[in-house]
Coordinates of C-alpha atoms and ligand atoms in Angstrom, one line a residue:
Chain A
M6 CA -127.5 -63.2 -64.0
E7 CA -126.9 -63.5 -60.2
K8 CA -125.0 -66.8 -61.6
S9 CA -123.1 -65.7 -64.2
R10 CA -122.0 -62.8 -62.1
S11 CA -120.6 -65.3 -59.5
I12 CA -118.7 -67.1 -62.0
I13 CA -117.0 -64.0 -63.0
W14 CA -116.1 -63.0 -59.5
G15 CA -114.8 -66.7 -58.6
K16 CA -112.6 -66.4 -62.0
N17 CA -111.6 -62.8 -61.2
R18 CA -110.8 -64.3 -57.6
F19 CA -108.8 -67.4 -59.2
Y20 CA -106.4 -65.1 -61.4
G21 CA -105.9 -62.9 -58.6
V22 CA -104.6 -65.4 -56.5
A23 CA -102.6 -66.7 -59.3
L24 CA -101.0 -63.1 -60.2
A25 CA -100.1 -62.9 -56.6
L26 CA -98.6 -66.2 -56.4
L27 CA -96.3 -65.6 -59.7
A28 CA -95.3 -61.9 -58.0
L29 CA -94.1 -63.9 -55.0
V30 CA -92.2 -66.5 -56.9
L31 CA -90.6 -63.5 -58.7
V32 CA -89.5 -61.7 -55.8
P33 CA -86.1 -62.5 -55.5
F34 CA -85.3 -62.1 -59.1
F35 CA -86.3 -58.4 -59.2
L36 CA -85.7 -57.4 -55.6
S37 CA -82.7 -56.7 -53.4
D38 CA -81.3 -58.8 -50.9
F39 CA -82.7 -56.4 -48.2
L40 CA -86.2 -56.5 -49.4
V41 CA -85.9 -60.3 -49.7
V42 CA -85.1 -60.5 -46.3
F43 CA -88.2 -58.4 -45.5
A44 CA -90.5 -60.0 -47.7
T45 CA -89.4 -63.2 -45.9
E46 CA -90.0 -62.0 -42.8
M47 CA -93.6 -60.2 -44.3
L48 CA -94.5 -64.0 -45.2
I49 CA -94.0 -65.2 -41.8
M50 CA -96.2 -62.4 -40.0
V51 CA -98.8 -62.7 -42.9
L52 CA -98.9 -66.6 -41.8
F53 CA -99.0 -65.3 -37.8
A54 CA -101.8 -63.1 -38.4
L55 CA -103.8 -65.3 -40.6
S56 CA -103.7 -68.3 -37.9
F57 CA -104.3 -65.8 -35.1
N58 CA -107.7 -64.5 -36.9
L59 CA -108.9 -68.2 -37.3
L60 CA -109.4 -67.4 -33.4
F61 CA -110.4 -63.9 -33.7
G62 CA -112.3 -63.3 -36.5
Y63 CA -113.8 -66.4 -37.1
T64 CA -114.5 -67.7 -33.5
G65 CA -115.0 -64.5 -32.1
L66 CA -112.3 -65.0 -29.4
L67 CA -109.8 -62.5 -28.7
S68 CA -106.5 -63.9 -27.7
F69 CA -103.8 -61.6 -25.9
G70 CA -101.2 -64.3 -25.7
H71 CA -100.8 -65.6 -29.0
A72 CA -96.9 -64.7 -29.1
A73 CA -96.6 -67.8 -26.7
Y74 CA -97.4 -70.3 -29.4
F75 CA -95.1 -68.0 -32.0
S76 CA -92.1 -68.2 -29.6
I77 CA -92.9 -72.0 -28.6
G78 CA -92.5 -73.0 -32.3
A79 CA -89.3 -70.4 -32.5
Y80 CA -87.5 -71.6 -29.5
G81 CA -88.1 -75.4 -30.1
T82 CA -87.0 -75.0 -33.6
G83 CA -83.9 -73.3 -32.4
L84 CA -83.0 -75.3 -29.6
F85 CA -83.2 -78.5 -31.4
L86 CA -81.3 -77.1 -34.5
S87 CA -78.5 -75.4 -32.1
R88 CA -78.3 -78.4 -29.7
V89 CA -79.4 -81.8 -31.2
S90 CA -79.0 -82.3 -34.7
P91 CA -78.9 -79.7 -37.6
S92 CA -81.8 -81.2 -39.4
L93 CA -84.4 -78.5 -40.4
L94 CA -87.4 -81.2 -41.0
L95 CA -86.9 -82.6 -37.9
A96 CA -86.4 -79.2 -36.1
F97 CA -89.7 -77.8 -37.6
L98 CA -91.7 -81.0 -36.8
I99 CA -90.5 -80.1 -32.7
G100 CA -91.4 -76.7 -32.9
I101 CA -94.6 -77.4 -34.3
V102 CA -95.2 -80.5 -32.0
F103 CA -94.4 -78.2 -29.0
S104 CA -96.8 -75.3 -29.9
F105 CA -99.3 -77.7 -30.6
I106 CA -99.2 -79.4 -27.1
V107 CA -99.0 -76.0 -25.6
A108 CA -101.8 -74.8 -27.2
F109 CA -103.7 -77.5 -26.3
L110 CA -102.9 -77.1 -22.4
I111 CA -103.5 -73.6 -22.4
G112 CA -106.5 -73.5 -25.0
Y113 CA -108.1 -76.5 -22.7
F114 CA -108.7 -73.9 -20.1
C115 CA -109.2 -70.9 -22.0
V116 CA -112.0 -71.8 -24.1
R117 CA -114.4 -72.4 -20.9
L118 CA -114.5 -68.3 -20.7
D119 CA -115.5 -65.6 -22.9
E120 CA -115.0 -62.4 -24.1
I121 CA -112.8 -60.2 -21.4
Y122 CA -112.2 -63.0 -19.3
F123 CA -111.0 -65.2 -21.9
A124 CA -108.3 -62.4 -23.2
M125 CA -107.2 -61.9 -20.0
L126 CA -106.4 -65.7 -19.3
T127 CA -104.9 -66.3 -22.4
L128 CA -102.5 -63.0 -21.8
A129 CA -101.7 -64.6 -18.3
F130 CA -100.9 -67.9 -20.1
G131 CA -98.8 -65.6 -22.3
M132 CA -96.9 -64.1 -19.7
M133 CA -96.0 -67.5 -18.2
V134 CA -94.6 -68.3 -21.1
H135 CA -92.7 -65.4 -21.5
A136 CA -91.5 -65.8 -18.1
I137 CA -90.3 -69.2 -18.2
L138 CA -88.4 -68.4 -21.8
W139 CA -86.8 -65.7 -20.0
K140 CA -85.5 -67.0 -16.3
W141 CA -84.9 -71.0 -17.7
D142 CA -81.5 -69.7 -18.4
S143 CA -79.6 -73.1 -18.9
L144 CA -82.3 -74.2 -21.5
T145 CA -83.2 -71.2 -23.2
G146 CA -80.2 -68.8 -22.8
G147 CA -82.2 -66.5 -20.6
A148 CA -82.5 -62.8 -21.5
D149 CA -80.0 -63.4 -24.5
G150 CA -82.0 -66.1 -25.8
L151 CA -80.4 -68.4 -28.7
V152 CA -77.4 -67.0 -30.7
G153 CA -76.2 -68.4 -33.8
I154 CA -78.8 -70.8 -34.6
P155 CA -77.9 -72.6 -37.7
R156 CA -79.8 -72.5 -40.9
P157 CA -78.9 -76.1 -42.4
K158 CA -79.4 -78.1 -45.8
F159 CA -83.1 -79.1 -46.0
S160 CA -83.3 -83.0 -47.0
I161 CA -86.0 -85.0 -47.7
L162 CA -85.3 -88.4 -49.2
L163 CA -82.5 -88.3 -51.2
A164 CA -82.9 -84.7 -52.3
T165 CA -80.9 -82.1 -50.7
I166 CA -81.6 -78.6 -51.2
E167 CA -80.1 -75.5 -49.9
F168 CA -81.7 -72.8 -47.7
S169 CA -78.8 -70.8 -46.1
S170 CA -79.0 -68.5 -49.2
I171 CA -81.3 -65.6 -48.8
P172 CA -83.2 -66.5 -52.0
G173 CA -83.5 -70.2 -50.6
Y174 CA -85.0 -69.2 -47.5
Y175 CA -87.1 -66.9 -49.1
Y176 CA -88.5 -70.0 -51.0
L177 CA -88.8 -72.5 -48.2
T178 CA -90.9 -70.0 -46.4
L179 CA -93.2 -69.2 -49.6
V180 CA -93.9 -72.9 -49.6
V181 CA -94.4 -73.9 -46.1
V182 CA -96.5 -70.3 -45.8
G183 CA -98.3 -71.5 -49.0
I184 CA -99.3 -74.8 -47.7
C185 CA -100.6 -73.3 -44.3
V186 CA -102.7 -70.6 -45.7
F187 CA -103.9 -73.3 -48.2
I188 CA -105.1 -75.2 -45.2
L189 CA -106.6 -72.4 -43.1
W190 CA -108.6 -71.1 -45.7
R191 CA -109.9 -74.8 -46.5
V192 CA -110.6 -74.8 -42.7
S193 CA -112.5 -71.6 -43.1
R194 CA -114.7 -72.7 -45.9
S195 CA -115.3 -76.2 -44.5
P196 CA -118.3 -77.1 -42.5
F197 CA -116.3 -77.0 -39.3
G198 CA -115.3 -73.3 -40.2
L199 CA -119.0 -72.4 -40.6
V200 CA -119.8 -73.6 -37.0
L201 CA -116.8 -71.3 -36.0
K202 CA -118.4 -68.5 -37.4
S203 CA -121.9 -69.5 -35.8
I204 CA -120.0 -69.8 -32.7
R205 CA -118.7 -66.2 -33.0
E206 CA -122.3 -65.2 -33.6
N207 CA -123.8 -66.7 -30.9
H208 CA -121.8 -69.2 -28.8
E209 CA -125.1 -70.2 -26.4
R210 CA -127.1 -71.2 -29.4
V211 CA -124.6 -73.2 -30.9
E212 CA -125.1 -75.7 -28.0
F213 CA -129.0 -75.9 -28.6
L214 CA -128.2 -77.3 -32.0
G215 CA -126.8 -80.0 -30.8
I216 CA -122.9 -79.0 -31.2
A217 CA -120.2 -79.5 -28.5
M218 CA -119.3 -76.0 -28.6
R219 CA -116.1 -75.6 -26.6
R220 CA -114.6 -78.7 -28.3
Y221 CA -115.2 -76.7 -31.5
R222 CA -113.4 -73.8 -29.6
L223 CA -110.4 -75.9 -28.5
G224 CA -110.2 -77.2 -32.3
A225 CA -110.0 -73.6 -33.1
F226 CA -107.5 -72.7 -30.5
V227 CA -105.4 -75.4 -31.1
I228 CA -105.3 -75.2 -35.2
S229 CA -104.6 -71.1 -34.4
G230 CA -102.0 -71.8 -32.1
T231 CA -100.4 -74.6 -34.2
F232 CA -100.1 -72.5 -37.3
C233 CA -98.5 -69.6 -35.0
G234 CA -96.2 -72.5 -34.1
V235 CA -94.9 -73.0 -37.8
A236 CA -94.6 -69.2 -38.3
G237 CA -92.3 -69.4 -35.3
A238 CA -90.6 -72.0 -36.3
L239 CA -90.1 -70.5 -39.9
F240 CA -88.6 -67.3 -37.8
A241 CA -85.8 -68.9 -36.1
P242 CA -83.5 -70.2 -38.4
F243 CA -84.4 -66.8 -40.3
E244 CA -83.6 -64.7 -37.7
R245 CA -80.6 -66.9 -36.4
S246 CA -80.8 -65.5 -33.1
I247 CA -84.1 -65.4 -31.1
A248 CA -84.8 -63.7 -27.6
P249 CA -87.6 -63.8 -25.1
D250 CA -88.9 -60.3 -26.5
I251 CA -90.8 -62.4 -29.2
S252 CA -93.0 -64.0 -26.4
F253 CA -93.9 -60.7 -24.8
W254 CA -97.4 -59.4 -24.6
T255 CA -96.6 -56.3 -26.9
K256 CA -95.8 -59.4 -29.9
S257 CA -99.1 -60.7 -29.1
A258 CA -100.7 -57.4 -29.7
E259 CA -99.2 -57.4 -33.1
P260 CA -101.3 -60.0 -34.9
V261 CA -104.2 -58.1 -33.5
F262 CA -103.4 -54.8 -34.9
M263 CA -102.9 -56.8 -38.2
S264 CA -106.0 -58.3 -38.3
L265 CA -108.3 -55.0 -37.5
L266 CA -106.0 -53.1 -39.9
G267 CA -106.9 -55.8 -42.7
G268 CA -110.3 -57.0 -41.7
T269 CA -111.0 -59.5 -39.4
K270 CA -114.2 -61.1 -41.3
V271 CA -112.4 -61.7 -44.8
F272 CA -109.9 -64.6 -44.9
F273 CA -107.1 -62.6 -46.2
G274 CA -107.7 -59.4 -44.4
P275 CA -105.0 -60.0 -41.9
A276 CA -102.9 -60.7 -44.8
V277 CA -103.1 -57.4 -46.0
G278 CA -102.9 -56.1 -42.5
A279 CA -99.6 -57.8 -41.7
S280 CA -97.9 -56.5 -44.8
L281 CA -99.1 -53.0 -44.3
F282 CA -98.1 -53.1 -40.7
M283 CA -94.8 -54.3 -41.5
Y284 CA -94.4 -51.9 -44.0
L285 CA -95.4 -48.5 -42.1
R286 CA -93.2 -49.9 -39.2
E287 CA -90.2 -50.4 -41.5
I288 CA -91.3 -46.9 -43.1
I289 CA -91.9 -45.0 -40.0
S290 CA -88.9 -46.5 -37.7
G291 CA -86.6 -45.4 -40.4
Y292 CA -87.6 -41.8 -39.3
T293 CA -88.4 -42.0 -35.5
E294 CA -87.8 -44.0 -32.7
L295 CA -91.4 -43.0 -31.8
W296 CA -93.0 -45.1 -34.4
M297 CA -95.3 -46.9 -31.9
I298 CA -97.2 -43.4 -31.7
Y299 CA -97.7 -43.0 -34.9
L300 CA -98.6 -46.6 -36.0
G301 CA -100.9 -46.3 -32.8
A302 CA -102.5 -43.4 -34.3
I303 CA -103.0 -45.0 -37.8
L304 CA -104.7 -48.1 -36.3
I305 CA -107.1 -45.6 -34.3
A306 CA -107.8 -43.6 -37.4
F307 CA -108.5 -47.1 -39.1
V308 CA -110.6 -48.4 -36.3
I309 CA -112.9 -45.5 -36.2
F310 CA -113.3 -44.8 -39.9
L311 CA -112.7 -48.3 -41.3
P312 CA -114.2 -50.6 -38.7
G313 CA -114.3 -53.7 -41.2
G314 CA -110.8 -53.2 -42.1
I315 CA -109.0 -52.6 -45.4
L316 CA -110.3 -56.0 -47.0
G317 CA -114.0 -55.7 -45.1
F318 CA -114.3 -52.1 -47.0
I319 CA -113.3 -53.3 -50.1
S320 CA -115.5 -56.4 -50.1
D321 CA -118.3 -54.3 -48.7
K322 CA -118.2 -51.6 -51.4
L323 CA -118.2 -54.8 -54.2
N324 CA -120.8 -56.4 -52.5
A325 CA -122.8 -53.1 -53.0
G326 CA -121.9 -52.7 -56.3
R327 CA -123.0 -55.9 -57.4
R328 CA -126.3 -55.7 -55.5
G329 CA -126.9 -52.2 -56.7
T330 CA -126.4 -53.1 -60.6
Chain B
M9 CA -147.7 -96.6 -22.7
E10 CA -144.6 -95.4 -21.0
P11 CA -144.4 -91.1 -20.9
I12 CA -141.8 -89.7 -23.5
L13 CA -140.6 -87.0 -21.0
Q14 CA -141.1 -87.2 -17.6
T15 CA -140.1 -84.8 -14.6
Q16 CA -139.6 -86.1 -11.1
N17 CA -139.9 -83.4 -8.2
L18 CA -138.0 -81.1 -10.5
T19 CA -136.9 -78.1 -8.6
K20 CA -135.0 -75.0 -9.2
S21 CA -134.2 -72.2 -6.8
F22 CA -132.5 -68.9 -7.3
G23 CA -131.6 -68.2 -3.7
H24 CA -134.6 -68.1 -2.0
L25 CA -136.7 -68.0 -4.7
M26 CA -138.5 -71.3 -6.1
A27 CA -138.6 -70.6 -9.8
V28 CA -139.7 -74.1 -10.3
N29 CA -141.0 -75.7 -6.9
R30 CA -141.6 -79.9 -7.2
V31 CA -142.8 -80.2 -10.6
S32 CA -143.8 -83.9 -11.4
L33 CA -145.2 -84.1 -14.6
D34 CA -145.6 -86.8 -17.5
F35 CA -145.9 -86.1 -21.5
K36 CA -147.3 -88.6 -23.6
E37 CA -145.6 -88.9 -27.1
G38 CA -147.2 -87.3 -30.1
E39 CA -149.4 -84.8 -27.6
L40 CA -149.4 -81.4 -28.0
T41 CA -149.4 -79.6 -24.5
S42 CA -149.4 -75.8 -23.6
I43 CA -148.1 -74.3 -20.5
I44 CA -149.9 -71.5 -19.3
G45 CA -149.6 -69.2 -16.0
P46 CA -148.7 -65.7 -15.3
N47 CA -145.3 -63.7 -15.8
G48 CA -142.7 -65.3 -13.3
A49 CA -144.7 -68.4 -12.8
G50 CA -141.5 -70.3 -13.8
K51 CA -142.2 -71.5 -17.5
T52 CA -139.1 -70.4 -19.3
T53 CA -137.2 -71.9 -16.1
L54 CA -139.0 -75.4 -16.6
F55 CA -137.7 -74.9 -20.5
N56 CA -134.5 -74.2 -19.3
L57 CA -134.0 -77.2 -17.4
I58 CA -135.2 -79.6 -19.7
S59 CA -133.1 -78.2 -22.2
G60 CA -130.0 -78.2 -20.0
K61 CA -129.4 -74.7 -20.0
T62 CA -130.0 -74.5 -16.1
K63 CA -129.1 -77.4 -13.7
A64 CA -131.6 -78.9 -11.7
S65 CA -131.4 -77.9 -7.9
A66 CA -133.5 -81.2 -6.9
G67 CA -135.1 -83.7 -8.9
K68 CA -134.7 -85.7 -12.1
I69 CA -135.6 -85.3 -15.9
R70 CA -136.3 -88.4 -17.9
F71 CA -136.5 -88.7 -21.7
K72 CA -137.5 -91.9 -22.9
G73 CA -136.4 -93.8 -19.6
D74 CA -133.0 -92.2 -19.7
D75 CA -132.0 -89.8 -17.2
I76 CA -130.9 -86.6 -18.6
T77 CA -131.0 -84.1 -15.8
K78 CA -127.2 -84.0 -15.7
L79 CA -126.7 -83.7 -19.6
A80 CA -125.3 -80.9 -21.3
P81 CA -127.3 -79.1 -23.8
Y82 CA -125.9 -80.3 -26.9
E83 CA -126.3 -84.1 -25.5
I84 CA -130.2 -83.2 -25.0
V85 CA -130.4 -82.1 -28.8
R86 CA -129.0 -85.1 -29.8
K87 CA -130.8 -87.1 -27.9
G88 CA -134.2 -85.4 -29.8
I89 CA -135.2 -82.5 -27.7
G90 CA -135.6 -79.1 -29.5
R91 CA -136.0 -75.7 -28.5
I92 CA -137.1 -72.6 -30.3
F93 CA -136.5 -69.7 -28.3
Q94 CA -138.4 -67.0 -26.7
I95 CA -136.5 -64.2 -27.7
T96 CA -135.2 -64.8 -31.4
N97 CA -131.8 -66.0 -31.2
L98 CA -130.4 -66.3 -34.7
F99 CA -126.6 -66.0 -35.9
P100 CA -127.1 -62.3 -37.1
E101 CA -124.4 -61.8 -39.4
L102 CA -125.0 -65.2 -41.2
T103 CA -126.8 -65.5 -44.1
V104 CA -130.8 -67.4 -43.7
Y105 CA -129.2 -70.6 -45.7
E106 CA -126.0 -70.6 -43.2
N107 CA -128.5 -70.1 -40.2
V108 CA -130.5 -73.2 -41.8
R109 CA -127.4 -75.1 -42.7
V110 CA -125.8 -75.2 -39.6
P111 CA -128.1 -77.5 -37.6
V112 CA -128.3 -79.6 -40.6
L113 CA -124.9 -80.2 -40.5
A114 CA -125.2 -80.8 -36.8
R115 CA -127.6 -83.4 -37.0
K116 CA -125.9 -85.2 -39.8
R117 CA -122.9 -85.2 -37.8
E118 CA -121.2 -83.6 -40.3
T119 CA -119.5 -80.7 -38.4
S120 CA -116.1 -81.9 -37.5
R121 CA -115.1 -81.9 -41.3
L122 CA -112.3 -79.7 -41.4
L123 CA -110.9 -79.7 -45.1
S124 CA -113.7 -80.5 -47.1
L125 CA -115.2 -77.6 -48.8
D126 CA -118.9 -76.6 -47.3
R127 CA -120.5 -76.5 -50.2
S128 CA -119.3 -80.2 -51.8
L129 CA -121.8 -81.9 -49.2
R130 CA -124.8 -82.5 -51.9
D131 CA -127.1 -84.2 -49.2
V132 CA -126.6 -81.2 -46.8
N133 CA -127.5 -78.8 -49.6
E134 CA -130.1 -80.4 -50.8
E135 CA -131.6 -80.8 -47.1
T136 CA -130.9 -76.8 -46.6
S137 CA -132.3 -75.9 -49.8
R138 CA -135.7 -78.1 -49.2
I139 CA -135.8 -76.4 -45.7
L140 CA -136.0 -73.1 -47.2
G141 CA -138.5 -74.0 -49.6
L142 CA -140.9 -75.1 -46.6
I143 CA -140.6 -72.1 -44.7
G144 CA -140.6 -70.0 -48.0
L145 CA -137.7 -68.1 -47.8
S146 CA -135.5 -69.7 -50.8
E147 CA -135.5 -66.4 -52.7
K148 CA -134.0 -64.8 -49.3
S149 CA -131.4 -67.4 -48.6
D150 CA -128.1 -65.3 -49.4
I151 CA -129.8 -62.4 -46.9
T152 CA -128.3 -62.0 -43.7
C153 CA -130.4 -62.3 -40.8
N154 CA -130.0 -59.4 -39.2
A155 CA -131.7 -57.5 -42.4
L156 CA -134.8 -59.7 -42.0
S157 CA -138.0 -58.4 -40.5
H158 CA -138.9 -59.9 -37.4
G159 CA -141.5 -62.3 -38.8
D160 CA -139.0 -63.9 -41.3
Q161 CA -136.7 -64.2 -38.2
R162 CA -139.1 -66.3 -36.4
L163 CA -139.9 -68.4 -39.8
V164 CA -136.1 -69.1 -39.7
E165 CA -136.6 -70.0 -36.2
T166 CA -138.9 -72.6 -37.5
G167 CA -136.4 -74.0 -40.3
V168 CA -133.9 -74.5 -37.5
A169 CA -136.8 -76.6 -35.7
L170 CA -137.2 -78.5 -38.7
A171 CA -133.8 -78.9 -39.4
L172 CA -133.1 -80.5 -36.2
E173 CA -135.9 -82.9 -36.5
P174 CA -136.8 -83.6 -32.8
V175 CA -138.8 -85.7 -31.2
L176 CA -140.1 -83.4 -28.7
L177 CA -139.8 -79.4 -29.6
L178 CA -140.2 -76.8 -26.9
L179 CA -141.4 -73.8 -27.9
D180 CA -141.5 -70.6 -25.7
E181 CA -143.9 -68.0 -27.0
P182 CA -143.7 -68.6 -30.8
T183 CA -146.3 -66.0 -31.5
G184 CA -144.3 -63.2 -29.6
G185 CA -144.6 -60.0 -30.9
M186 CA -146.8 -61.3 -33.9
G187 CA -149.7 -59.9 -35.8
P188 CA -152.8 -61.8 -36.1
E189 CA -151.8 -63.4 -39.3
E190 CA -148.6 -64.5 -38.8
T191 CA -149.9 -65.9 -35.5
D192 CA -152.2 -68.0 -37.5
E193 CA -149.2 -69.2 -39.8
M194 CA -147.6 -70.2 -36.7
V195 CA -150.5 -71.8 -35.2
K196 CA -150.5 -74.0 -38.6
F197 CA -147.0 -75.0 -38.5
V198 CA -146.9 -76.0 -35.0
R199 CA -150.0 -78.3 -35.6
G200 CA -148.4 -79.5 -38.9
L201 CA -145.2 -80.4 -36.8
N202 CA -147.3 -82.2 -34.4
E203 CA -150.2 -83.9 -36.7
N204 CA -148.0 -84.6 -39.7
R205 CA -144.4 -85.2 -38.3
N206 CA -145.6 -86.5 -35.0
I207 CA -143.5 -84.3 -33.1
T208 CA -144.3 -84.2 -29.3
I209 CA -145.0 -80.7 -28.6
I210 CA -144.8 -78.4 -25.4
L211 CA -145.6 -74.8 -25.9
V212 CA -145.6 -72.2 -23.5
E213 CA -148.3 -69.4 -24.8
H214 CA -150.0 -66.2 -23.5
D215 CA -152.3 -65.9 -26.4
M216 CA -155.5 -68.1 -24.9
R217 CA -157.3 -68.1 -28.2
V218 CA -154.4 -70.1 -29.3
V219 CA -153.9 -72.2 -26.6
F220 CA -157.4 -73.3 -26.4
S221 CA -157.5 -73.8 -29.9
I222 CA -154.7 -75.8 -30.3
S223 CA -154.1 -78.1 -27.3
D224 CA -154.6 -81.8 -26.2
R225 CA -153.6 -80.4 -22.8
I226 CA -153.2 -77.6 -20.7
I227 CA -150.8 -77.2 -17.7
V228 CA -151.5 -74.2 -15.9
M229 CA -148.3 -73.0 -13.4
H230 CA -148.4 -70.5 -10.9
S231 CA -145.3 -69.3 -8.4
G232 CA -143.2 -72.4 -9.5
G233 CA -145.9 -75.3 -8.9
V234 CA -148.2 -76.6 -11.2
I235 CA -151.8 -75.7 -10.4
A236 CA -154.3 -77.4 -12.5
D237 CA -153.4 -79.9 -15.3
G238 CA -155.8 -81.2 -18.0
K239 CA -158.2 -81.3 -21.1
P240 CA -159.1 -77.5 -22.4
D241 CA -162.5 -77.5 -21.1
E242 CA -161.5 -78.9 -17.9
I243 CA -159.2 -76.2 -17.5
Q244 CA -161.8 -73.7 -18.3
A245 CA -164.0 -74.9 -16.0
D246 CA -161.7 -75.0 -13.1
E247 CA -162.0 -72.6 -10.5
R248 CA -158.5 -72.1 -8.9
V249 CA -157.5 -71.3 -12.6
K250 CA -160.0 -68.6 -12.9
E251 CA -159.1 -67.2 -9.7
A252 CA -155.2 -67.2 -10.2
Y253 CA -155.2 -66.4 -13.8
L254 CA -157.8 -66.6 -16.5
G255 CA -160.4 -64.2 -14.0
R256 CA -158.2 -61.4 -14.6
Ligands
ADP5 N1 -131.2 -66.6 -13.6 C1 -132.5 -66.4 -13.0 N2 -131.8 -65.6 -11.6 C2 -132.7 -65.1 -10.6 N3 -134.1 -65.1 -10.9 C3 -134.4 -65.9 -12.0 C4 -133.2 -66.4 -13.1 N4 -134.6 -66.7 -14.1 C5 -135.6 -66.8 -13.5 N5 -135.6 -66.2 -12.5 C6 -136.9 -66.0 -11.7 O1 -137.7 -67.2 -11.5 C7 -139.2 -66.8 -11.8 C8 -139.8 -67.7 -12.8 O2 -139.4 -66.7 -13.9 P1 -139.5 -67.4 -15.5 O3 -139.2 -69.0 -16.0 O4 -139.1 -66.6 -16.3 O5 -141.0 -67.1 -15.6 P2 -142.2 -67.4 -16.8 O6 -141.3 -67.8 -18.3 O7 -143.6 -68.2 -16.4 O8 -142.4 -66.0 -17.2 C9 -139.1 -65.5 -11.8 O9 -139.5 -64.6 -10.6 C10 -138.0 -64.9 -12.3 O10 -137.6 -63.5 -11.9
MG6 MG1 -141.0 -66.9 -19.9

């Protein structure tokens, strides 16, 4: 009995993912340009939130500085595109490699600390990155940032694809985010992912099982930061202009909100949270400049009444239902 | 025969307090040794030193001849020293299966696999299931540990000890909080590890009935030092021990 149910459950999940993918592929056919642009940004934020949550929900480390890796990915890609060469592939690689290096350097120090000390150190490093992007005028354009980032053709081997159109960039984003999310999902289901969850549960005990706990924390930190860098790399040619505000600490708070909204202990929770967050912000900011107050109130309500987030709540209900029958 | 574990003038001070004070002990391979002594005698601290949880203020620890005094806990575990904690110390929101699986993965050095699906590692799956069978928790493998009874949680702890396949196992009050039946089960389990698997065991235990029935050797600690060391009947006859501890 138990087994047959889990097969049905697995099948349902497969159809769910297939359906979601189909819907995502069809977006540009049915929605206006404005909404396709919105959907592109949503995908980027979904990747940002999911990679953040590998560290937060899985490893139990709350970073308040993840905007740093997002913006390093964005600035690396944007700078390369506007100053060096209009090759999208190379520009992405540069942005991603830079965020990898910075995540490694910052993570190396941060994973030595726990809980609030970890959070404070990530915040401090995040503010340093912000200060550098803001003050290093000659490289980063200072407070004005980078303007007019080109969105060039994308060539692999002999094929050249046009990504300057709105649907073109949407599909590029969909493919890159899709691959990254798949990798993150596999990581979350791997032996490594199980070790991360045990670190979240009891990091001291992990050492006494013969596991070099800090190395795993650092691994999670670097993977998380690098994929945030991918999100940032996608963001630069998408926005076409970036400013240091994408590295400000309020930007680091966004994936925290998104994860809590959607649920930190379910893999796709932060994706749901990111989508809802962006939707709510779009709606509320259309009515009032004070959207932060309303969004904050909604978040408070969620944390109090739905502590596991939306998907956490749903999966609890489903599990209870399965056990009950 | 060379001792498997050796402490040389091992010392740990907390400020002025000498929690462990120049302790020199040899442990023979295959022996089951109990350490007894009143609260605050330094037994847990001695275990913390051996397992690398706290660093020694002075002195040395050798395991199979290697100096392990300065190694990190995970390195000490990899050398073959396992530990079961005084306070149950599991991964509360992970299932019984996962709690046993992590040490199996660790011993097989499979924990750094990033992209392979966890459930696809067949020998790890089999080993995990086998251990769950041994501790009698196969039926409860999908339950999270925070939903288990205290006794079942201790069983998971023992499953973890099995999964690590240690050469030397440190057990800090394994029967703490157990009723008489559970205590008997635990004694049987510990004796089995020692006799059937030839695991060297050092046990901290306050239940004297257990200590005197199970041990090859008993060490008595008091105020950070060793005040007696010998076979159970020698300890029973020791005047100083009676005075300091048993006589109460
Ligand atoms: N981390 C610590 N900091 C300060 N004092 C400690 C610490 N750990 C243990 N002690 C002290 O060291 C002494 C020995 O403690 P412990 O090893 O736990 O004794 P036992 O396990 O034999 O009851 C006690 O006086 C205890 O208060
Ligand atoms: Mg103790």
